[in-house]
mmCIF file of C-alpha atoms in Angstrom:
data_model
loop_
_atom_site.group_PDB
_atom_site.id
_atom_site.type_symbol
_atom_site.label_atom_id
_atom_site.label_comp_id
_atom_site.label_asym_id
_atom_site.label_seq_id
_atom_site.Cartn_x
_atom_site.Cartn_y
_atom_site.Cartn_z
ATOM 1 C CA MET A 1 -54.198 16.420 -15.233
ATOM 2 C CA VAL A 2 -53.818 14.771 -12.001
ATOM 3 C CA LEU A 3 -50.318 15.971 -10.698
ATOM 4 C CA TYR A 4 -49.019 13.432 -8.770
ATOM 5 C CA ALA A 5 -46.456 15.903 -6.815
ATOM 6 C CA VAL A 6 -49.275 17.591 -5.209
ATOM 7 C CA GLU A 7 -51.296 14.479 -4.539
ATOM 8 C CA ASP A 8 -48.713 12.896 -3.179
ATOM 9 C CA ILE A 9 -47.631 15.357 -0.352
ATOM 10 C CA GLU A 10 -50.028 13.822 2.125
ATOM 11 C CA ASP A 11 -49.836 10.605 1.473
ATOM 12 C CA ALA A 12 -45.892 10.677 2.064
ATOM 13 C CA LEU A 13 -46.666 12.147 5.430
ATOM 14 C CA ALA A 14 -48.762 9.553 6.293
ATOM 15 C CA ALA A 15 -45.941 6.650 5.346
ATOM 16 C CA THR A 16 -43.382 8.739 7.318
ATOM 17 C CA ARG A 17 -45.528 8.706 10.532
ATOM 18 C CA ALA A 18 -46.161 5.116 10.237
ATOM 19 C CA PHE A 19 -42.553 4.178 9.333
ATOM 20 C CA LEU A 20 -40.920 6.155 12.465
ATOM 21 C CA TRP A 21 -43.874 6.386 14.929
ATOM 22 C CA PRO A 22 -43.975 4.981 17.883
ATOM 23 C CA ILE A 23 -40.597 5.605 18.083
ATOM 24 C CA ASP A 24 -38.377 2.663 18.394
ATOM 25 C CA ARG A 25 -34.573 3.633 19.336
ATOM 26 C CA SER A 26 -32.767 1.007 17.715
ATOM 27 C CA ARG A 27 -34.651 2.051 14.227
ATOM 28 C CA TRP A 28 -33.865 5.684 14.833
ATOM 29 C CA LEU A 29 -30.144 5.084 15.936
ATOM 30 C CA ARG A 30 -29.558 3.303 12.890
ATOM 31 C CA LEU A 31 -31.445 5.908 10.217
ATOM 32 C CA ALA A 32 -29.316 8.425 11.954
ATOM 33 C CA LEU A 33 -26.382 7.024 10.786
ATOM 34 C CA VAL A 34 -27.399 6.366 7.367
ATOM 35 C CA VAL A 35 -28.964 10.109 6.950
ATOM 36 C CA PHE A 36 -25.607 11.105 8.665
ATOM 37 C CA PHE A 37 -23.218 9.768 5.462
ATOM 38 C CA VAL A 38 -26.518 10.465 3.031
ATOM 39 C CA GLY A 39 -26.541 14.017 4.097
ATOM 40 C CA GLY A 40 -28.697 16.921 3.332
ATOM 41 C CA THR A 41 -32.585 16.962 3.202
ATOM 42 C CA GLY A 42 -32.870 15.367 -0.019
ATOM 43 C CA ALA A 43 -31.746 17.795 -2.844
ATOM 44 C CA ASN A 44 -28.590 17.963 -3.579
ATOM 45 C CA VAL A 45 -28.531 21.271 -6.028
ATOM 46 C CA ASN A 46 -25.027 22.003 -6.929
ATOM 47 C CA THR A 47 -24.175 25.713 -6.739
ATOM 48 C CA VAL A 48 -21.059 27.745 -7.850
ATOM 49 C CA GLN A 49 -19.494 30.606 -5.813
ATOM 50 C CA PHE A 50 -16.697 33.047 -7.077
ATOM 51 C CA ASN A 51 -15.479 36.309 -6.423
ATOM 52 C CA MET A 52 -14.491 38.194 -9.509
ATOM 53 C CA PRO A 53 -11.467 40.331 -8.820
ATOM 54 C CA PHE A 54 -11.181 43.618 -11.067
ATOM 55 C CA ASP A 55 -8.154 45.636 -11.797
ATOM 56 C CA GLN A 56 -8.167 48.157 -9.130
ATOM 57 C CA GLY A 57 -4.385 49.648 -9.922
ATOM 58 C CA THR A 58 -1.164 48.999 -8.220
ATOM 59 C CA PRO A 59 -1.142 50.207 -4.260
ATOM 60 C CA PRO A 60 1.159 53.278 -3.689
ATOM 61 C CA GLY A 61 4.705 51.965 -3.385
ATOM 62 C CA GLY A 62 4.307 49.137 -5.608
ATOM 63 C CA ALA A 63 2.730 45.566 -4.804
ATOM 64 C CA PRO A 64 3.799 44.185 -1.431
ATOM 65 C CA PRO A 65 6.563 41.547 -1.540
ATOM 66 C CA ILE A 66 5.477 37.846 -1.651
ATOM 67 C CA GLN A 67 7.288 36.263 1.389
ATOM 68 C CA ASP A 68 9.382 33.103 0.288
ATOM 69 C CA ILE A 69 7.325 29.966 1.567
ATOM 70 C CA GLY A 70 10.029 27.137 2.354
ATOM 71 C CA PRO A 71 9.307 23.679 0.807
ATOM 72 C CA ARG A 72 8.256 22.130 4.041
ATOM 73 C CA ILE A 73 5.231 24.690 4.011
ATOM 74 C CA TRP A 74 4.173 23.662 0.731
ATOM 75 C CA PHE A 75 4.540 19.745 1.671
ATOM 76 C CA LEU A 76 2.385 20.423 4.767
ATOM 77 C CA VAL A 77 0.031 22.256 2.758
ATOM 78 C CA ALA A 78 -0.167 19.245 -0.090
ATOM 79 C CA ALA A 79 -0.457 16.901 2.540
ATOM 80 C CA ILE A 80 -3.324 18.562 4.475
ATOM 81 C CA VAL A 81 -4.908 19.032 0.941
ATOM 82 C CA ALA A 82 -4.442 15.375 0.164
ATOM 83 C CA VAL A 83 -5.782 14.026 3.514
ATOM 84 C CA ALA A 84 -8.764 16.348 3.124
ATOM 85 C CA LEU A 85 -9.589 14.968 -0.538
ATOM 86 C CA LEU A 86 -9.302 11.509 0.537
ATOM 87 C CA VAL A 87 -11.316 11.967 3.277
ATOM 88 C CA GLY A 88 -13.938 13.481 1.216
ATOM 89 C CA LEU A 89 -14.099 11.011 -1.249
ATOM 90 C CA ALA A 90 -14.258 8.184 1.330
ATOM 91 C CA PHE A 91 -17.385 10.021 2.780
ATOM 92 C CA LEU A 92 -18.734 10.321 -0.906
ATOM 93 C CA LEU A 93 -18.231 6.440 -1.185
ATOM 94 C CA VAL A 94 -19.780 5.479 1.906
ATOM 95 C CA GLY A 95 -22.659 7.939 1.194
ATOM 96 C CA SER A 96 -23.136 6.365 -2.085
ATOM 97 C CA ILE A 97 -23.670 2.986 -0.740
ATOM 98 C CA MET A 98 -25.851 4.500 2.204
ATOM 99 C CA GLU A 99 -28.014 5.660 -0.587
ATOM 100 C CA PHE A 100 -28.898 2.250 -1.273
ATOM 101 C CA VAL A 101 -29.256 1.262 2.260
ATOM 102 C CA LEU A 102 -32.038 4.042 2.990
ATOM 103 C CA VAL A 103 -34.090 3.178 -0.183
ATOM 104 C CA GLU A 104 -34.129 -0.779 1.190
ATOM 105 C CA SER A 105 -35.081 0.491 4.542
ATOM 106 C CA LEU A 106 -37.904 2.243 3.239
ATOM 107 C CA ARG A 107 -38.811 -0.363 0.542
ATOM 108 C CA THR A 108 -38.773 -3.137 3.400
ATOM 109 C CA GLU A 109 -39.571 -1.082 6.296
ATOM 110 C CA THR A 110 -36.571 -2.861 8.085
ATOM 111 C CA VAL A 111 -33.329 -0.734 8.715
ATOM 112 C CA ALA A 112 -30.882 -3.580 8.292
ATOM 113 C CA ILE A 113 -27.440 -1.869 7.315
ATOM 114 C CA ARG A 114 -25.179 -4.753 7.265
ATOM 115 C CA GLN A 115 -27.409 -6.944 4.980
ATOM 116 C CA SER A 116 -28.168 -4.054 2.781
ATOM 117 C CA TRP A 117 -24.519 -3.090 2.455
ATOM 118 C CA ARG A 118 -23.591 -6.639 1.418
ATOM 119 C CA ASP A 119 -26.192 -6.785 -1.146
ATOM 120 C CA ARG A 120 -25.913 -3.184 -2.789
ATOM 121 C CA TRP A 121 -22.110 -2.354 -2.160
ATOM 122 C CA ARG A 122 -21.516 -2.832 -5.713
ATOM 123 C CA GLN A 123 -24.255 -0.736 -7.077
ATOM 124 C CA GLY A 124 -23.077 1.882 -4.582
ATOM 125 C CA LEU A 125 -19.390 2.001 -5.992
ATOM 126 C CA ARG A 126 -21.385 2.249 -9.499
ATOM 127 C CA LEU A 127 -23.007 5.247 -7.982
ATOM 128 C CA PHE A 128 -19.986 6.727 -6.872
ATOM 129 C CA GLY A 129 -18.117 6.605 -9.979
ATOM 130 C CA PHE A 130 -21.077 8.351 -11.834
ATOM 131 C CA ARG A 131 -21.234 11.224 -9.081
ATOM 132 C CA ALA A 132 -17.480 11.586 -9.154
ATOM 133 C CA LEU A 133 -17.457 11.815 -12.998
ATOM 134 C CA VAL A 134 -20.704 14.405 -13.173
ATOM 135 C CA GLY A 135 -18.777 16.439 -10.521
ATOM 136 C CA LEU A 136 -15.602 16.247 -12.398
ATOM 137 C CA VAL A 137 -17.450 17.420 -15.858
ATOM 138 C CA VAL A 138 -19.228 20.230 -14.188
ATOM 139 C CA LEU A 139 -16.172 21.369 -12.219
ATOM 140 C CA SER A 140 -14.022 21.312 -15.432
ATOM 141 C CA LEU A 141 -16.937 23.515 -17.658
ATOM 142 C CA VAL A 142 -16.955 26.058 -14.814
ATOM 143 C CA ALA A 143 -13.454 26.331 -14.365
ATOM 144 C CA GLY A 144 -13.296 26.707 -18.256
ATOM 145 C CA LEU A 145 -15.644 29.517 -18.135
ATOM 146 C CA LEU A 146 -14.436 31.355 -15.249
ATOM 147 C CA ALA A 147 -11.039 31.191 -16.796
ATOM 148 C CA LEU A 148 -12.280 33.358 -19.716
ATOM 149 C CA VAL A 149 -13.045 35.893 -16.762
ATOM 150 C CA LEU A 150 -10.246 35.495 -14.963
ATOM 151 C CA VAL A 151 -7.160 35.134 -17.631
ATOM 152 C CA PRO A 152 -7.889 38.612 -19.140
ATOM 153 C CA VAL A 153 -7.504 40.103 -15.563
ATOM 154 C CA LEU A 154 -4.500 38.082 -14.542
ATOM 155 C CA THR A 155 -2.514 38.658 -17.595
ATOM 156 C CA GLY A 156 -3.579 42.453 -18.167
ATOM 157 C CA THR A 157 -4.053 41.686 -21.862
ATOM 158 C CA GLY A 158 -7.550 43.243 -21.898
ATOM 159 C CA GLY A 159 -10.618 42.103 -23.869
ATOM 160 C CA PRO A 160 -11.732 42.632 -27.494
ATOM 161 C CA ALA A 161 -11.415 46.271 -29.051
ATOM 162 C CA GLY A 162 -8.978 47.386 -26.797
ATOM 163 C CA LEU A 163 -11.202 47.329 -23.724
ATOM 164 C CA PRO A 164 -9.272 47.499 -20.298
ATOM 165 C CA ALA A 165 -9.002 44.145 -18.215
ATOM 166 C CA GLY A 166 -11.925 45.533 -15.659
ATOM 167 C CA GLY A 167 -13.823 46.355 -18.328
ATOM 168 C CA ALA A 168 -13.418 43.035 -20.280
ATOM 169 C CA SER A 169 -13.807 40.982 -17.034
ATOM 170 C CA VAL A 170 -17.163 42.636 -16.747
ATOM 171 C CA ALA A 171 -18.244 41.903 -20.015
ATOM 172 C CA ALA A 172 -17.248 38.469 -20.025
ATOM 173 C CA LEU A 173 -19.067 37.981 -16.616
ATOM 174 C CA VAL A 174 -22.363 39.253 -18.078
ATOM 175 C CA LEU A 175 -22.094 36.596 -20.728
ATOM 176 C CA VAL A 176 -20.508 33.905 -18.563
ATOM 177 C CA LEU A 177 -22.728 33.964 -15.290
ATOM 178 C CA PRO A 178 -26.028 32.885 -16.841
ATOM 179 C CA VAL A 179 -24.138 29.687 -18.515
ATOM 180 C CA VAL A 180 -22.561 28.881 -15.007
ATOM 181 C CA VAL A 181 -26.026 28.941 -13.342
ATOM 182 C CA LEU A 182 -27.789 26.908 -16.310
ATOM 183 C CA ILE A 183 -24.837 24.242 -15.485
ATOM 184 C CA SER A 184 -25.594 24.580 -11.771
ATOM 185 C CA ILE A 185 -29.238 23.878 -12.439
ATOM 186 C CA LEU A 186 -29.008 21.106 -14.697
ATOM 187 C CA ALA A 187 -26.201 19.338 -12.577
ATOM 188 C CA GLY A 188 -28.544 19.509 -9.647
ATOM 189 C CA LEU A 189 -31.302 18.251 -11.641
ATOM 190 C CA VAL A 190 -29.156 15.277 -12.590
ATOM 191 C CA GLY A 191 -27.776 14.648 -8.900
ATOM 192 C CA GLU A 192 -31.516 14.916 -7.633
ATOM 193 C CA PHE A 193 -33.209 12.674 -10.151
ATOM 194 C CA THR A 194 -29.981 9.954 -9.782
ATOM 195 C CA THR A 195 -30.570 9.939 -6.128
ATOM 196 C CA VAL A 196 -34.276 9.768 -5.624
ATOM 197 C CA PHE A 197 -35.395 8.064 -8.905
ATOM 198 C CA VAL A 198 -32.489 6.066 -10.380
ATOM 199 C CA VAL A 199 -31.146 4.679 -7.143
ATOM 200 C CA PRO A 200 -34.433 3.022 -6.571
ATOM 201 C CA ILE A 201 -34.686 1.764 -10.150
ATOM 202 C CA MET A 202 -31.444 0.457 -9.432
ATOM 203 C CA VAL A 203 -32.679 -1.386 -6.552
ATOM 204 C CA LEU A 204 -35.903 -2.673 -8.076
ATOM 205 C CA GLU A 205 -34.406 -3.764 -11.421
ATOM 206 C CA ASP A 206 -31.019 -4.701 -10.287
ATOM 207 C CA CYS A 207 -29.237 -2.478 -12.881
ATOM 208 C CA PRO A 208 -26.155 -0.211 -13.093
ATOM 209 C CA VAL A 209 -26.508 3.593 -13.209
ATOM 210 C CA LEU A 210 -26.835 3.924 -16.797
ATOM 211 C CA GLY A 211 -29.587 1.567 -16.969
ATOM 212 C CA GLY A 212 -31.091 3.185 -14.449
ATOM 213 C CA TRP A 213 -31.160 6.381 -16.216
ATOM 214 C CA ALA A 214 -32.407 4.863 -19.517
ATOM 215 C CA ARG A 215 -35.207 3.277 -17.591
ATOM 216 C CA LEU A 216 -36.141 6.863 -15.712
ATOM 217 C CA TRP A 217 -35.663 8.569 -19.183
ATOM 218 C CA ARG A 218 -38.681 6.426 -21.017
ATOM 219 C CA SER A 219 -40.954 7.520 -17.941
ATOM 220 C CA ILE A 220 -39.635 11.194 -18.259
ATOM 221 C CA LYS A 221 -40.502 11.264 -22.223
ATOM 222 C CA ALA A 222 -43.800 9.819 -21.403
ATOM 223 C CA ASN A 223 -44.705 11.961 -18.553
ATOM 224 C CA PRO A 224 -42.656 14.932 -18.630
ATOM 225 C CA TRP A 225 -45.159 17.456 -16.817
ATOM 226 C CA GLN A 226 -45.473 14.819 -14.244
ATOM 227 C CA TYR A 227 -41.399 15.307 -13.371
ATOM 228 C CA VAL A 228 -41.405 18.802 -13.779
ATOM 229 C CA ALA A 229 -43.916 19.092 -11.208
ATOM 230 C CA TYR A 230 -41.908 17.166 -8.976
ATOM 231 C CA ALA A 231 -39.194 19.179 -9.302
ATOM 232 C CA VAL A 232 -40.544 22.430 -8.428
ATOM 233 C CA VAL A 233 -42.610 20.621 -5.561
ATOM 234 C CA ALA A 234 -39.702 18.925 -4.030
ATOM 235 C CA PHE A 235 -37.350 22.204 -4.484
ATOM 236 C CA VAL A 236 -40.022 23.997 -2.171
ATOM 237 C CA LEU A 237 -40.532 20.989 0.319
ATOM 238 C CA THR A 238 -36.833 20.863 0.391
ATOM 239 C CA LEU A 239 -36.334 24.241 1.219
ATOM 240 C CA VAL A 240 -38.817 24.203 3.864
ATOM 241 C CA GLY A 241 -37.458 21.015 5.354
ATOM 242 C CA GLY A 242 -34.066 22.814 5.420
ATOM 243 C CA LEU A 243 -35.676 25.587 7.405
ATOM 244 C CA VAL A 244 -37.012 23.093 10.130
ATOM 245 C CA VAL A 245 -33.773 21.251 10.402
ATOM 246 C CA THR A 246 -31.958 24.650 10.537
ATOM 247 C CA ILE A 247 -34.083 25.660 13.650
ATOM 248 C CA ALA A 248 -34.366 22.755 15.625
ATOM 249 C CA VAL A 249 -30.281 22.067 15.133
ATOM 250 C CA ALA A 250 -30.000 25.781 16.345
ATOM 251 C CA ILE A 251 -32.220 24.847 19.230
ATOM 252 C CA ALA A 252 -30.443 21.864 20.116
ATOM 253 C CA ALA A 253 -27.072 23.704 19.709
ATOM 254 C CA VAL A 254 -28.417 26.097 22.241
ATOM 255 C CA LEU A 255 -29.468 23.724 24.854
ATOM 256 C CA LEU A 256 -26.399 21.967 24.545
ATOM 257 C CA LEU A 257 -24.281 25.028 25.231
ATOM 258 C CA ILE A 258 -25.600 24.879 28.625
ATOM 259 C CA PRO A 259 -24.116 21.678 30.276
ATOM 260 C CA PHE A 260 -20.783 21.949 28.002
ATOM 261 C CA GLY A 261 -21.006 25.872 28.792
ATOM 262 C CA ILE A 262 -20.475 24.800 32.363
ATOM 263 C CA LEU A 263 -17.656 22.437 31.509
ATOM 264 C CA GLY A 264 -16.047 24.942 29.437
ATOM 265 C CA ALA A 265 -15.940 27.237 32.440
ATOM 266 C CA ILE A 266 -14.362 24.572 34.408
ATOM 267 C CA GLY A 267 -11.771 24.279 31.719
ATOM 268 C CA PHE A 268 -11.206 27.940 31.910
ATOM 269 C CA VAL A 269 -10.487 28.083 35.538
ATOM 270 C CA LEU A 270 -8.175 25.153 35.062
ATOM 271 C CA PHE A 271 -6.352 26.932 32.331
ATOM 272 C CA THR A 272 -5.710 29.867 34.691
ATOM 273 C CA ALA A 273 -4.253 27.328 37.197
ATOM 274 C CA VAL A 274 -2.532 24.466 35.130
ATOM 275 C CA PRO A 275 -2.596 25.840 31.482
ATOM 276 C CA SER A 276 -1.771 22.391 30.010
ATOM 277 C CA VAL A 277 -4.360 20.583 31.909
ATOM 278 C CA GLY A 278 -7.003 23.495 31.134
ATOM 279 C CA LEU A 279 -6.150 23.760 27.396
ATOM 280 C CA ALA A 280 -6.657 20.043 27.186
ATOM 281 C CA VAL A 281 -9.961 20.086 29.150
ATOM 282 C CA LEU A 282 -11.218 23.056 26.790
ATOM 283 C CA ALA A 283 -9.921 21.070 23.706
ATOM 284 C CA LEU A 284 -12.100 18.001 24.892
ATOM 285 C CA VAL A 285 -15.444 20.073 25.744
ATOM 286 C CA GLY A 286 -14.994 21.833 22.507
ATOM 287 C CA LEU A 287 -14.700 18.528 20.223
ATOM 288 C CA ALA A 288 -17.598 16.784 22.514
ATOM 289 C CA PHE A 289 -19.771 19.739 21.963
ATOM 290 C CA GLY A 290 -19.124 19.776 18.358
ATOM 291 C CA LEU A 291 -19.946 16.040 17.796
ATOM 292 C CA SER A 292 -22.973 16.519 19.960
ATOM 293 C CA VAL A 293 -24.253 18.993 17.417
ATOM 294 C CA VAL A 294 -23.653 16.463 14.632
ATOM 295 C CA VAL A 295 -25.448 13.648 16.086
ATOM 296 C CA ALA A 296 -28.330 16.141 16.912
ATOM 297 C CA ALA A 297 -28.512 17.065 13.189
ATOM 298 C CA ALA A 298 -28.341 13.547 12.281
ATOM 299 C CA PHE A 299 -31.422 12.951 14.573
ATOM 300 C CA VAL A 300 -33.073 15.989 13.491
ATOM 301 C CA GLN A 301 -33.128 15.233 9.638
ATOM 302 C CA VAL A 302 -34.058 11.779 10.142
ATOM 303 C CA PRO A 303 -38.114 12.361 9.751
ATOM 304 C CA VAL A 304 -36.912 14.958 7.139
ATOM 305 C CA VAL A 305 -34.895 12.642 4.950
ATOM 306 C CA THR A 306 -37.362 9.953 5.240
ATOM 307 C CA TYR A 307 -40.072 11.851 4.269
ATOM 308 C CA LEU A 308 -38.820 13.416 1.359
ATOM 309 C CA ARG A 309 -37.591 9.964 0.090
ATOM 310 C CA TYR A 310 -40.958 8.315 0.596
ATOM 311 C CA TYR A 311 -42.367 11.423 -1.603
ATOM 312 C CA ALA A 312 -40.297 10.686 -4.387
ATOM 313 C CA LEU A 313 -41.067 6.671 -3.936
ATOM 314 C CA PHE A 314 -44.672 7.565 -4.188
ATOM 315 C CA VAL A 315 -44.303 9.920 -7.310
ATOM 316 C CA LEU A 316 -42.221 7.524 -9.169
ATOM 317 C CA GLY A 317 -44.804 4.750 -8.440
ATOM 318 C CA ASP A 318 -47.810 6.734 -9.617
ATOM 319 C CA VAL A 319 -46.423 8.068 -12.546
ATOM 320 C CA ASP A 320 -45.098 4.606 -13.632
ATOM 321 C CA ASP A 321 -46.623 1.783 -11.857
ATOM 322 C CA GLU A 322 -43.707 -0.630 -13.162
ATOM 323 C CA LEU A 323 -41.341 1.459 -10.925
ATOM 324 C CA ASP A 324 -43.223 1.116 -7.393
ATOM 325 C CA LEU A 325 -41.187 0.109 -4.650
ATOM 326 C CA VAL A 326 -43.797 0.667 -1.723
ATOM 327 C CA PRO A 327 -47.021 -0.771 -3.120
ATOM 328 C CA GLU A 328 -48.114 -2.310 -0.023
ATOM 329 C CA ARG A 329 -47.302 1.243 1.816
ATOM 330 C CA ARG A 330 -48.942 3.072 -0.671
ATOM 331 C CA ALA A 331 -52.091 0.935 -0.482
ATOM 332 C CA THR A 332 -52.280 0.938 3.171
ATOM 333 C CA VAL A 333 -52.202 4.587 3.319
ATOM 334 C CA ARG A 334 -54.821 5.306 0.791
ATOM 335 C CA ALA A 335 -56.874 2.496 2.295
ATOM 336 C CA ASP A 336 -56.822 4.850 5.670
ATOM 337 C CA GLU A 337 -57.415 7.662 3.973
ATOM 338 C CA ALA A 338 -60.610 6.277 2.162
#
């Protein structure tokens, strides 16, 4: 059996090269903007990290007193959390719409952000709602499982058969951790397949998220091993792409440190003479350096994200020719190879 996940690795590279080279500054600028909101290197695998507090006894002299926190501090903390949450949701919303902009760009080989936004923003809203719902479900499941471990420790009730709290937490962790890992893997697969397969199906058939998943599920049932192979190969390609992006961004950051380091030294000299002016200069230099690194990271990710999305589109079209969004580019690439 031919595994398209293996066969399409080089074809996707040829398609990416044809789309991005020779370099068109306008195209790269617009793609960098899209990639900035889409984020990552293609695979959005959810991971769960947590630290498990064990019963270590009460320190000598009793527990330290907790300082009284006034209502103003609590209000400030709540305001910061609310603003961060709103910014995160706004970013997720724009990113969901940009997923369709990216697919349309690869499909038409023209990066028309405003046109694609006007045509696809409603589907982007549906994708945003689906992602938010899946995230909420996963968060609730993980929180509920972790509560089974944390509650005995926090309440000091211990565990079954009179186990101490620490022993109960260890026993519960052994049982809960594999389930948390499994939920994370399943959530990652749902997120990945939604992004790289369901979104293109929504573009092709102009359907909602669940309609796209229903169409994809029929293809998965007919060709399960093709999609299993894709999940494995795409995971490896994403790791390689992430490593390349990390190294390139690190090199760019080091190069940017040279001019910004000089500016920072000037700001430090000004700070010793006029603290207020020097502090303002240092703040501006730091902000400009951070923004420059973000911009560099977006540009570096353009070819990696483009390649991974082309790869997914090639696999999808080979597995199910009715879902081929890039037939002309596929034919051109394979004609050149022949």
